[in-house]
């Protein structure tokens, strides 16, 4: 574990303790709640690991632009899995998604330089 991971873990622990002291609580009504929490933890850990690998082998300027893919995937997946197709696939949403996609393409476009 690197120093950044330790720092995030420490801050999370402090915030959890403050929440408990302030009267907050975690209530899990079923085994499915525990499974869902574990699933989200594994997905987050996997995404964080992939992000680190991408940063290790690619320039930061290229990888950071991929963060803008999050809203695109969020809209498309909410339309697919949550049945929010009417809102997610409205004209305004599609235009916005096209603008974001175009920006990602423009930033990542490399012009071929021909040397003689």
Tab-separated table of C-alpha atoms in Angstrom, residues 17-66:
chain	number	residue	atom	x	y	z
A	17	UNK	CA	-15.840	7.568	13.644
A	18	UNK	CA	-17.192	11.137	13.436
A	19	UNK	CA	-20.370	9.778	11.867
A	20	UNK	CA	-20.856	7.199	14.633
A	21	UNK	CA	-20.165	9.776	17.376
A	22	UNK	CA	-22.641	12.166	15.736
A	23	UNK	CA	-25.411	9.575	15.983
A	24	UNK	CA	-25.182	8.055	12.533
A	25	UNK	CA	-25.507	4.345	11.981
A	26	UNK	CA	-25.284	1.745	9.271
A	27	UNK	CA	-28.314	-0.482	8.938
A	28	UNK	CA	-28.201	-3.521	6.700
A	29	UNK	CA	-31.600	-5.116	6.265
A	30	UNK	CA	-30.498	-8.221	4.442
A	31	UNK	CA	-27.588	-10.281	3.240
A	32	UNK	CA	-28.056	-8.606	-0.135
A	33	UNK	CA	-26.976	-5.299	1.431
A	34	UNK	CA	-23.694	-6.833	2.541
A	35	UNK	CA	-23.174	-8.433	-0.847
A	36	UNK	CA	-23.896	-5.150	-2.620
A	37	UNK	CA	-21.439	-3.276	-0.407
A	38	UNK	CA	-18.764	-5.913	-1.043
A	39	UNK	CA	-19.452	-5.816	-4.778
A	40	UNK	CA	-19.078	-2.019	-4.878
A	41	UNK	CA	-15.836	-2.291	-2.928
A	42	UNK	CA	-14.383	-4.792	-5.405
A	43	UNK	CA	-15.488	-2.693	-8.389
A	44	UNK	CA	-13.886	0.408	-6.861
A	45	UNK	CA	-10.677	-1.457	-6.079
A	46	UNK	CA	-10.541	-2.842	-9.610
A	47	UNK	CA	-11.150	0.559	-11.166
A	48	UNK	CA	-8.498	2.170	-8.963
A	49	UNK	CA	-6.012	-0.554	-9.916
A	50	UNK	CA	-6.729	-0.158	-13.633
A	51	UNK	CA	-6.334	3.602	-13.322
A	52	UNK	CA	-2.923	3.103	-11.707
A	53	UNK	CA	-1.828	0.694	-14.439
A	54	UNK	CA	-2.965	3.138	-17.125
A	55	UNK	CA	-0.976	5.916	-15.464
A	56	UNK	CA	2.090	3.689	-15.206
A	57	UNK	CA	2.269	2.960	-18.936
A	58	UNK	CA	0.679	6.059	-20.519
A	59	UNK	CA	1.155	9.827	-20.285
A	60	UNK	CA	-1.006	11.517	-17.659
A	61	UNK	CA	-2.359	13.918	-20.297
A	62	UNK	CA	-3.866	10.984	-22.198
A	63	UNK	CA	-5.217	9.079	-19.215
A	64	UNK	CA	-6.781	12.063	-17.449
A	65	UNK	CA	-8.986	12.788	-20.461
A	66	UNK	CA	-10.541	9.350	-20.061
